[in-house]
Structures are given as structure tokens and as C-alpha cells.
Amino acid sequence: MTDPVTVVDAMERMSGRHPGFRRAHALGRCYDAVFTPSGAAAAYTTAVHLQGSPTPAIVRYSNTAGDPSQPDGGAAVRGMSVKFLSPETDLVSLNVPVFMASTPAKFLDMTRALTDKPSGSTERADAVIAFITANPESTHAFQEAATIPVPESYATIRFWAQHAFVWVGPDGVRRFVRYRWEPASLRHLTAEDTAEWPPGHLLDELEDRLPVTFSLRVQFAGPEDPTNDPTQAWPADRPEIDAGTLEIVKPVADQEFWDRSVFDPTRLTDGIELSDDPVLAYRKQAYAEGHRRRAAGA
Ligand code: HEM
């Protein structure tokens, strides 16, 4: 098993150590939200928050970097984490559909390839190419990351939870699903338009727009679709439902309290189970290790 201490140490080498901050997605802000289920999920999962009644939620938007002073205008990966509060269950997503590593050990190899050699050096470029060559399943995610647009707003991009999860229906039938947050409209800019954006620009921008909405799209796997590999998307023609609408209303009153909390993708509720994806299961330990460090002020 890949030791989470080693993995989080490697993550710290990517962005430097910033005491008290998350080792990834350091700069973020939390918002009060309400999720209103459409009812369409009730035939497929007994999860209470997906039945009929609205449930309060906390949403955290973030930049991926472990460095909270990273300017916001770059073509970077970004995060949208949702904590449904009743019952408490987390859904953590990125604005790319697939992940860069198919196992925790490969995530460590990738992190080393991205950090071991000096920044900007030919050796580092070679190490990244060697990683992709040895792990061709990661090619899709590297292509996505290389072509990612800068969003006009956190409210105008899609977010994917990337992993497969299992829904258990009222009839006991188990189905593999994947989640996507679909914004009311999609709008991107170019890195030239946004070159002057300071750190946190998009967090401030969102506050001027609120309230904003996303719909929760749920894709069902075909019989041959991989459920254990977050680097592999499922074909776009798989059946989908609209499970409900998330309305993001206002910044939370107590930012410090909510920013201290952990959004853990393995925190599930009855009616939803982990798939056989090793990266998904592993994230529980990695996030606990990251949280242990930042809670201690390290
Ligand atoms: C082996 C794989 C991974 C490792 C080791 C890892 C590690 C971490 C760590 C240490 C944190 C900070 C946690 C904290 O301090 O609370 C974090 C945050 C985050 N990660 Fe990952 N991660 C992995 C995979 C993924 C994947 C597949 C996604 C795709 C959805 C993802 C999305 C995020 C997001 C959005 C956050 C910010 C969560 C928040 O808002 O609190 N990570 N990750």
C-alpha cells in the first residue's frame, strides 16, 4: 500500500509547504447552498438527499494549487466540493472529466515526475513524458489539463467527480454511476484575457453573481464500462438522469469553521457505496493525512 505520508510529502514538494492550508486546493471559499432533488434518482438509490425534499449543503470552490498565493488567471484545474448536510455526505469534483493516475502508486510516480527535476528543465519534461509513456491510460487526463480553458466564473464550467460510485436501489439492484455538475451556461475566456487576475479573483467574482445553479447529472455505466479506473471516461451516449438542482446562495458566515472541515469523497450515505476504484478508496487516508497536518498548523 502506498503510504499516505509519502504521498502528501510529495504533494508538498509540488507547491511548497503553506502552514495551515490544504496540500492541494489551498485557496478556496465556502458557500451556503440548497440541493433540491428532481425525484428522478429515487428509482435507483435510497439515498435520502436524492429523494424528494430539499437539503442544505456547503459548497467549496478552489484552485488546485497547494500554494494559496497562486494567481487565478491561469489555465488551471479547479475544484467544486459539495457537502450535503442531511444526511452528511460529500461529493468532490474537478473541472476535468478524468484523473491523471489510475492507482495511488501511479499518482506518487506522477507527482515525482512533476517535481523531482528542476522546474522548466529538459529533465523534468523527459520525466513527465516517461510517465505518460509508461502509463498510457493517463494520456487523456494530460490532454485535458493541457487544453483546459480559463473559466469566466466558477458558475460557468462543468465539474466531474471522476470516480464510479455504486447506487443501491429500493429494489436492492446495484448500478454503477458517475456524477457531473452542469452549470446554467458554459463560458470560458483565454489566458490572455485573464493574465492580470490576482489570487482569489474567481472567488470574488462568484460573490457578485450569486445565487447561481448547477444541475446534478448522473451517468449510468454500460456493462463493459470500467468502474475501477478514474483515467477512463465512459462513452457519452450512456443513459443519464438529472438528479436535482443545487442553488449556491451566499458565502457561509463562518468561513474559518467550514474551511477547516474535510470534504472526503468516501463519506457516503445509505444507498451509495464505493466502487472498486483504488484511487477513490485511497483518498480517505490521503485527505486525513493532509487534514492532520493543516489542523496542527503545519
Ligand atoms: C491518489 C489520488 C489523490 C490524492 C493523494 C489527493 C490528495 C488530496 C489532498 C491531500 C487534498 C487536501 C485535503 C484536505 O486537506 O482536506 C486534496 C484536496 C482535493 N482533491 Fe484530491 N487527491 C487525489 C485525487 C483526487 C481526485 C481523483 C479528485 C477528483 C475529483 C480530487 C479532487 C480534489 C479536490 C476538489 C480537493 C479540494 C477539497 C476541498 O475543497 O476541501 N483529488 N486532495
CSV table of C-alpha atoms and ligand atoms in Angstrom, one decimal:
chain,number,residue,atom,x,y,z
A,1,MET,CA,0.0,0.0,0.0
A,2,THR,CA,1.3,3.5,-0.9
A,3,ASP,CA,2.0,5.3,2.3
A,4,PRO,CA,-0.1,8.5,2.6
A,5,VAL,CA,2.7,10.3,4.5
A,6,THR,CA,5.0,9.7,1.5
A,7,VAL,CA,2.3,10.9,-0.9
A,8,VAL,CA,1.5,14.1,1.0
A,9,ASP,CA,5.2,14.8,1.4
A,10,ALA,CA,5.5,14.5,-2.4
A,11,MET,CA,2.5,16.8,-2.8
A,12,GLU,CA,4.2,19.4,-0.6
A,13,ARG,CA,7.2,19.4,-2.9
A,14,MET,CA,4.9,20.5,-5.8
A,15,SER,CA,3.7,23.7,-4.2
A,16,GLY,CA,5.9,24.2,-1.2
A,17,ARG,CA,4.6,23.9,2.3
A,18,HIS,CA,2.0,26.6,3.4
A,19,PRO,CA,1.2,26.1,7.1
A,20,GLY,CA,-2.5,25.6,7.9
A,21,PHE,CA,-3.5,25.3,4.2
A,22,ARG,CA,-4.7,22.2,2.3
A,23,ARG,CA,-1.9,20.4,0.5
A,24,ALA,CA,-3.9,20.8,-2.7
A,25,HIS,CA,-6.7,23.3,-3.4
A,26,ALA,CA,-5.3,25.6,-0.8
A,27,LEU,CA,-7.2,28.7,-1.8
A,28,GLY,CA,-10.9,28.3,-1.6
A,29,ARG,CA,-14.1,29.7,-0.2
A,30,CYS,CA,-17.3,28.1,1.2
A,31,TYR,CA,-20.9,28.9,0.3
A,32,ASP,CA,-24.3,28.1,1.7
A,33,ALA,CA,-26.4,26.1,-0.8
A,34,VAL,CA,-29.6,24.1,-1.1
A,35,PHE,CA,-30.0,20.9,-3.2
A,36,THR,CA,-33.4,20.2,-4.5
A,37,PRO,CA,-33.8,16.7,-5.9
A,38,SER,CA,-35.7,16.2,-9.1
A,39,GLY,CA,-37.0,12.8,-7.8
A,40,ALA,CA,-35.5,11.0,-10.8
A,41,ALA,CA,-32.9,9.3,-8.7
A,42,ALA,CA,-35.4,7.7,-6.3
A,43,ALA,CA,-35.9,4.7,-8.5
A,44,TYR,CA,-32.2,3.9,-8.4
A,45,THR,CA,-30.9,4.9,-5.0
A,46,THR,CA,-32.4,5.0,-1.5
A,47,ALA,CA,-30.0,7.9,-0.5
A,48,VAL,CA,-32.2,10.3,1.5
A,49,HIS,CA,-30.8,13.5,0.0
A,50,LEU,CA,-31.7,12.4,-3.5
A,51,GLN,CA,-35.4,11.6,-2.9
A,52,GLY,CA,-37.8,14.5,-2.8
A,53,SER,CA,-37.1,17.1,-0.1
A,54,PRO,CA,-34.5,19.9,-0.4
A,55,THR,CA,-31.4,19.5,1.7
A,56,PRO,CA,-28.9,22.2,2.9
A,57,ALA,CA,-25.4,21.9,1.6
A,58,ILE,CA,-22.0,23.6,1.8
A,59,VAL,CA,-20.0,24.2,-1.4
A,60,ARG,CA,-16.3,24.9,-1.5
A,61,TYR,CA,-14.7,26.3,-4.7
A,62,SER,CA,-11.0,26.2,-5.0
A,63,ASN,CA,-7.9,26.5,-7.2
A,64,THR,CA,-5.9,23.2,-7.4
A,65,ALA,CA,-2.5,24.5,-6.2
A,66,GLY,CA,-1.2,23.8,-2.8
A,67,ASP,CA,0.1,27.4,-2.9
A,68,PRO,CA,-2.7,29.8,-1.8
A,69,SER,CA,-0.9,32.8,-3.4
A,70,GLN,CA,-1.2,31.4,-7.0
A,71,PRO,CA,-2.7,34.0,-9.3
A,72,ASP,CA,-6.2,33.0,-10.6
A,73,GLY,CA,-5.8,33.8,-14.3
A,74,GLY,CA,-4.1,30.6,-15.4
A,75,ALA,CA,-5.5,27.7,-17.3
A,76,ALA,CA,-5.6,25.6,-14.2
A,77,VAL,CA,-7.7,22.8,-12.8
A,78,ARG,CA,-10.3,23.9,-10.2
A,79,GLY,CA,-12.4,22.2,-7.6
A,80,MET,CA,-16.0,22.2,-6.5
A,81,SER,CA,-16.7,20.2,-3.3
A,82,VAL,CA,-20.2,19.7,-2.0
A,83,LYS,CA,-21.1,18.6,1.5
A,84,PHE,CA,-24.8,17.7,1.7
A,85,LEU,CA,-25.8,18.2,5.3
A,86,SER,CA,-28.8,16.0,5.8
A,87,PRO,CA,-27.6,13.2,5.8
A,88,GLU,CA,-23.9,14.3,5.7
A,89,THR,CA,-22.3,13.1,2.5
A,90,ASP,CA,-19.6,14.6,0.3
A,91,LEU,CA,-19.2,14.9,-3.5
A,92,VAL,CA,-15.8,16.3,-4.6
A,93,SER,CA,-15.3,17.2,-8.2
A,94,LEU,CA,-12.9,18.9,-10.7
A,95,ASN,CA,-13.4,20.7,-13.9
A,96,VAL,CA,-11.8,17.9,-15.9
A,97,PRO,CA,-13.6,14.6,-16.6
A,98,VAL,CA,-10.8,12.1,-15.8
A,99,PHE,CA,-7.9,11.8,-13.4
A,100,MET,CA,-4.2,11.6,-14.2
A,101,ALA,CA,-3.4,8.4,-12.4
A,102,SER,CA,-5.2,5.0,-12.3
A,103,THR,CA,-3.8,3.9,-8.9
A,104,PRO,CA,-2.3,5.6,-5.8
A,105,ALA,CA,1.2,4.3,-6.6
A,106,LYS,CA,1.0,5.8,-10.1
A,107,PHE,CA,-0.2,9.1,-8.5
A,108,LEU,CA,3.0,9.1,-6.5
A,109,ASP,CA,5.1,8.3,-9.6
A,110,MET,CA,3.4,11.1,-11.4
A,111,THR,CA,4.0,13.6,-8.6
A,112,ARG,CA,7.6,12.7,-8.5
A,113,ALA,CA,7.9,13.1,-12.3
A,114,LEU,CA,6.4,16.6,-11.9
A,115,THR,CA,8.7,17.6,-9.0
A,116,ASP,CA,12.0,15.7,-8.8
A,117,LYS,CA,13.9,17.6,-11.5
A,118,PRO,CA,14.2,21.4,-11.6
A,119,SER,CA,11.2,23.4,-12.8
A,120,GLY,CA,11.4,24.2,-16.5
A,121,SER,CA,14.3,21.8,-17.1
A,122,THR,CA,14.5,19.3,-20.0
A,123,GLU,CA,14.9,16.5,-17.4
A,124,ARG,CA,11.5,17.3,-15.9
A,125,ALA,CA,9.9,17.4,-19.3
A,126,ASP,CA,11.5,14.0,-20.0
A,127,ALA,CA,10.3,12.6,-16.7
A,128,VAL,CA,6.7,13.6,-17.5
A,129,ILE,CA,6.9,12.1,-21.0
A,130,ALA,CA,8.4,8.9,-19.5
A,131,PHE,CA,5.5,8.8,-17.0
A,132,ILE,CA,2.9,9.1,-19.8
A,133,THR,CA,4.6,6.6,-22.0
A,134,ALA,CA,4.7,4.0,-19.1
A,135,ASN,CA,1.1,4.8,-18.2
A,136,PRO,CA,-0.8,5.4,-21.5
A,137,GLU,CA,-4.1,5.4,-19.7
A,138,SER,CA,-3.1,8.8,-18.3
A,139,THR,CA,-2.9,10.4,-21.7
A,140,HIS,CA,-6.5,11.6,-21.8
A,141,ALA,CA,-6.2,13.5,-18.5
A,142,PHE,CA,-2.9,15.1,-19.5
A,143,GLN,CA,-4.5,16.2,-22.8
A,144,GLU,CA,-7.5,17.7,-20.8
A,145,ALA,CA,-5.1,19.5,-18.5
A,146,ALA,CA,-3.1,20.9,-21.3
A,147,THR,CA,-6.1,22.3,-23.1
A,148,ILE,CA,-8.2,23.4,-20.1
A,149,PRO,CA,-9.8,26.9,-20.7
A,150,VAL,CA,-9.9,29.7,-18.1
A,151,PRO,CA,-13.4,30.0,-16.8
A,152,GLU,CA,-15.3,33.3,-16.9
A,153,SER,CA,-16.6,32.2,-13.5
A,154,TYR,CA,-16.8,29.2,-11.2
A,155,ALA,CA,-20.5,29.3,-12.2
A,156,THR,CA,-19.8,28.7,-15.9
A,157,ILE,CA,-17.9,25.4,-16.0
A,158,ARG,CA,-18.7,21.7,-15.7
A,159,PHE,CA,-17.3,19.7,-12.8
A,160,TRP,CA,-16.9,15.9,-12.7
A,161,ALA,CA,-16.5,13.6,-9.6
A,162,GLN,CA,-14.5,11.4,-11.9
A,163,HIS,CA,-14.8,8.1,-10.0
A,164,ALA,CA,-17.6,5.5,-10.4
A,165,PHE,CA,-19.8,5.0,-7.4
A,166,VAL,CA,-22.5,2.3,-6.7
A,167,TRP,CA,-26.1,3.3,-6.3
A,168,VAL,CA,-28.3,0.8,-4.4
A,169,GLY,CA,-31.9,1.0,-5.4
A,170,PRO,CA,-35.1,0.4,-3.3
A,171,ASP,CA,-35.3,-3.0,-5.1
A,172,GLY,CA,-31.7,-3.8,-4.0
A,173,VAL,CA,-30.3,-3.5,-7.5
A,174,ARG,CA,-26.8,-2.1,-7.6
A,175,ARG,CA,-25.8,0.2,-10.5
A,176,PHE,CA,-22.5,2.0,-11.3
A,177,VAL,CA,-22.9,5.7,-11.7
A,178,ARG,CA,-20.8,8.8,-12.3
A,179,TYR,CA,-21.6,12.4,-11.4
A,180,ARG,CA,-21.3,15.7,-13.2
A,181,TRP,CA,-22.3,19.2,-12.2
A,182,GLU,CA,-23.7,21.0,-15.2
A,183,PRO,CA,-23.8,24.9,-15.0
A,184,ALA,CA,-26.7,27.0,-16.2
A,185,SER,CA,-24.4,28.3,-19.0
A,186,LEU,CA,-20.8,27.5,-20.2
A,187,ARG,CA,-18.5,30.5,-20.6
A,188,HIS,CA,-14.7,30.5,-21.0
A,189,LEU,CA,-12.0,33.1,-21.5
A,190,THR,CA,-8.5,32.9,-22.7
A,191,ALA,CA,-5.4,33.2,-20.6
A,192,GLU,CA,-4.6,36.5,-22.3
A,193,ASP,CA,-7.9,38.0,-21.1
A,194,THR,CA,-7.2,36.9,-17.5
A,195,ALA,CA,-3.4,37.4,-17.2
A,196,GLU,CA,-3.8,40.2,-14.6
A,197,TRP,CA,-6.2,38.3,-12.3
A,198,PRO,CA,-4.9,38.2,-8.7
A,199,PRO,CA,-5.2,35.2,-6.4
A,200,GLY,CA,-8.9,34.6,-5.5
A,201,HIS,CA,-10.3,36.6,-8.4
A,202,LEU,CA,-12.9,34.0,-9.3
A,203,LEU,CA,-14.0,33.6,-5.6
A,204,ASP,CA,-14.7,37.4,-5.5
A,205,GLU,CA,-16.4,37.2,-9.0
A,206,LEU,CA,-18.7,34.5,-7.8
A,207,GLU,CA,-20.0,36.6,-4.9
A,208,ASP,CA,-21.2,39.2,-7.3
A,209,ARG,CA,-23.2,36.6,-9.3
A,210,LEU,CA,-24.9,34.7,-6.5
A,211,PRO,CA,-27.3,32.9,-6.5
A,212,VAL,CA,-26.2,30.5,-9.2
A,213,THR,CA,-27.4,27.0,-10.0
A,214,PHE,CA,-25.9,23.7,-11.2
A,215,SER,CA,-27.8,20.5,-12.1
A,216,LEU,CA,-26.5,17.2,-10.9
A,217,ARG,CA,-26.3,14.9,-14.0
A,218,VAL,CA,-25.8,11.2,-13.2
A,219,GLN,CA,-24.5,8.8,-15.9
A,220,PHE,CA,-25.1,5.0,-15.7
A,221,ALA,CA,-22.4,2.6,-16.8
A,222,GLY,CA,-22.8,0.2,-19.6
A,223,PRO,CA,-22.0,-3.5,-18.8
A,224,GLU,CA,-18.4,-3.3,-20.1
A,225,ASP,CA,-17.5,0.2,-18.8
A,226,PRO,CA,-14.5,0.3,-16.4
A,227,THR,CA,-15.5,1.1,-12.8
A,228,ASN,CA,-12.1,0.9,-11.2
A,229,ASP,CA,-10.2,3.4,-13.3
A,230,PRO,CA,-10.7,7.2,-13.0
A,231,THR,CA,-8.5,7.8,-16.0
A,232,GLN,CA,-11.1,6.3,-18.3
A,233,ALA,CA,-14.3,8.2,-19.3
A,234,TRP,CA,-17.5,6.3,-20.1
A,235,PRO,CA,-19.0,6.8,-23.6
A,236,ALA,CA,-21.1,10.0,-23.8
A,237,ASP,CA,-24.1,8.1,-25.1
A,238,ARG,CA,-24.7,6.2,-21.8
A,239,PRO,CA,-28.1,6.9,-20.1
A,240,GLU,CA,-28.2,9.9,-17.8
A,241,ILE,CA,-30.7,11.4,-15.4
A,242,ASP,CA,-31.0,14.9,-13.9
A,243,ALA,CA,-30.9,14.2,-10.2
A,244,GLY,CA,-31.6,17.7,-9.0
A,245,THR,CA,-30.6,21.3,-8.8
A,246,LEU,CA,-28.0,22.9,-6.5
A,247,GLU,CA,-28.5,26.6,-5.7
A,248,ILE,CA,-25.5,28.3,-4.3
A,249,VAL,CA,-26.8,31.2,-2.3
A,250,LYS,CA,-24.2,33.1,-0.3
A,251,PRO,CA,-20.8,32.9,1.4
A,252,VAL,CA,-21.0,31.0,4.7
A,253,ALA,CA,-21.0,33.2,7.7
A,254,ASP,CA,-18.2,31.2,9.4
A,255,GLN,CA,-15.5,30.7,6.7
A,256,GLU,CA,-12.9,29.5,9.1
A,257,PHE,CA,-15.1,26.8,10.5
A,258,TRP,CA,-16.1,25.4,7.2
A,259,ASP,CA,-12.6,25.8,5.6
A,260,ARG,CA,-11.3,23.6,8.4
A,261,SER,CA,-13.6,20.8,7.5
A,262,VAL,CA,-12.7,17.9,5.2
A,263,PHE,CA,-14.6,17.1,2.0
A,264,ASP,CA,-14.0,13.4,1.8
A,265,PRO,CA,-15.3,11.6,-1.3
A,266,THR,CA,-15.6,8.4,0.6
A,267,ARG,CA,-18.0,9.9,3.1
A,268,LEU,CA,-21.2,8.3,1.7
A,269,THR,CA,-24.7,7.6,2.9
A,270,ASP,CA,-27.1,4.6,2.8
A,271,GLY,CA,-28.0,3.9,-0.8
A,272,ILE,CA,-24.5,4.9,-2.2
A,273,GLU,CA,-21.3,2.8,-2.0
A,274,LEU,CA,-17.7,2.9,-3.1
A,275,SER,CA,-16.9,1.3,-6.4
A,276,ASP,CA,-13.8,-0.8,-6.9
A,277,ASP,CA,-11.7,2.2,-7.8
A,278,PRO,CA,-8.5,2.1,-5.8
A,279,VAL,CA,-7.9,5.8,-6.1
A,280,LEU,CA,-11.3,6.6,-4.6
A,281,ALA,CA,-10.8,4.4,-1.6
A,282,TYR,CA,-7.2,5.8,-1.1
A,283,ARG,CA,-8.3,9.4,-0.9
A,284,LYS,CA,-9.8,8.9,2.6
A,285,GLN,CA,-6.3,8.3,4.0
A,286,ALA,CA,-4.6,11.0,2.0
A,287,TYR,CA,-7.2,13.6,3.0
A,288,ALA,CA,-6.9,12.5,6.6
A,289,GLU,CA,-3.1,13.0,6.5
A,290,GLY,CA,-3.5,16.4,4.8
A,291,HIS,CA,-6.0,17.4,7.4
A,292,ARG,CA,-3.9,16.2,10.2
A,293,ARG,CA,-1.0,18.5,9.0
A,294,ARG,CA,-3.1,21.6,8.4
A,295,ALA,CA,-5.1,21.2,11.7
A,296,ALA,CA,-1.7,21.1,13.5
A,297,GLY,CA,-0.8,24.4,11.8
A,298,ALA,CA,2.0,22.5,9.8
B,1,HEM,C1,-4.3,9.5,-5.2
B,1,HEM,C2,-5.1,10.5,-5.6
B,1,HEM,C3,-5.3,11.8,-4.8
B,1,HEM,C4,-4.6,12.3,-3.7
B,1,HEM,C5,-3.4,11.7,-3.0
B,1,HEM,C6,-5.3,13.5,-3.3
B,1,HEM,C7,-4.9,14.3,-2.3
B,1,HEM,C8,-5.5,15.4,-1.8
B,1,HEM,C9,-5.3,16.2,-0.6
B,1,HEM,C10,-4.2,15.8,0.4
B,1,HEM,C11,-6.1,17.2,-0.5
B,1,HEM,C12,-6.3,18.2,0.7
B,1,HEM,C13,-7.3,17.6,1.7
B,1,HEM,C14,-7.5,18.4,2.9
B,1,HEM,O1,-6.6,18.9,3.5
B,1,HEM,O2,-8.7,18.4,3.4
B,1,HEM,C15,-7.0,17.1,-1.7
B,1,HEM,C16,-8.0,18.0,-2.0
B,1,HEM,C17,-8.8,17.9,-3.1
B,1,HEM,N1,-8.8,17.0,-4.1
B,1,HEM,FE1,-7.6,15.4,-4.1
B,1,HEM,N2,-6.3,13.8,-4.2
B,1,HEM,C18,-6.4,12.7,-5.1
B,1,HEM,C19,-7.3,12.5,-6.1
B,1,HEM,C20,-8.3,13.4,-6.4
B,1,HEM,C21,-9.2,13.2,-7.4
B,1,HEM,C22,-9.4,12.0,-8.3
B,1,HEM,C23,-10.0,14.3,-7.5
B,1,HEM,C24,-11.2,14.5,-8.4
B,1,HEM,C25,-12.4,14.8,-8.1
B,1,HEM,C26,-9.5,15.2,-6.4
B,1,HEM,C27,-10.1,16.5,-6.1
B,1,HEM,C28,-9.7,17.2,-5.0
B,1,HEM,C29,-10.5,18.4,-4.6
B,1,HEM,C30,-11.6,19.1,-5.3
B,1,HEM,C31,-9.9,18.8,-3.4
B,1,HEM,C32,-10.3,20.0,-2.5
B,1,HEM,C33,-11.3,19.5,-1.5
B,1,HEM,C34,-11.8,20.6,-0.6
B,1,HEM,O3,-12.5,21.6,-1.2
B,1,HEM,O4,-11.7,20.5,0.6
B,1,HEM,N3,-8.5,14.7,-5.8
B,1,HEM,N4,-6.6,16.1,-2.5
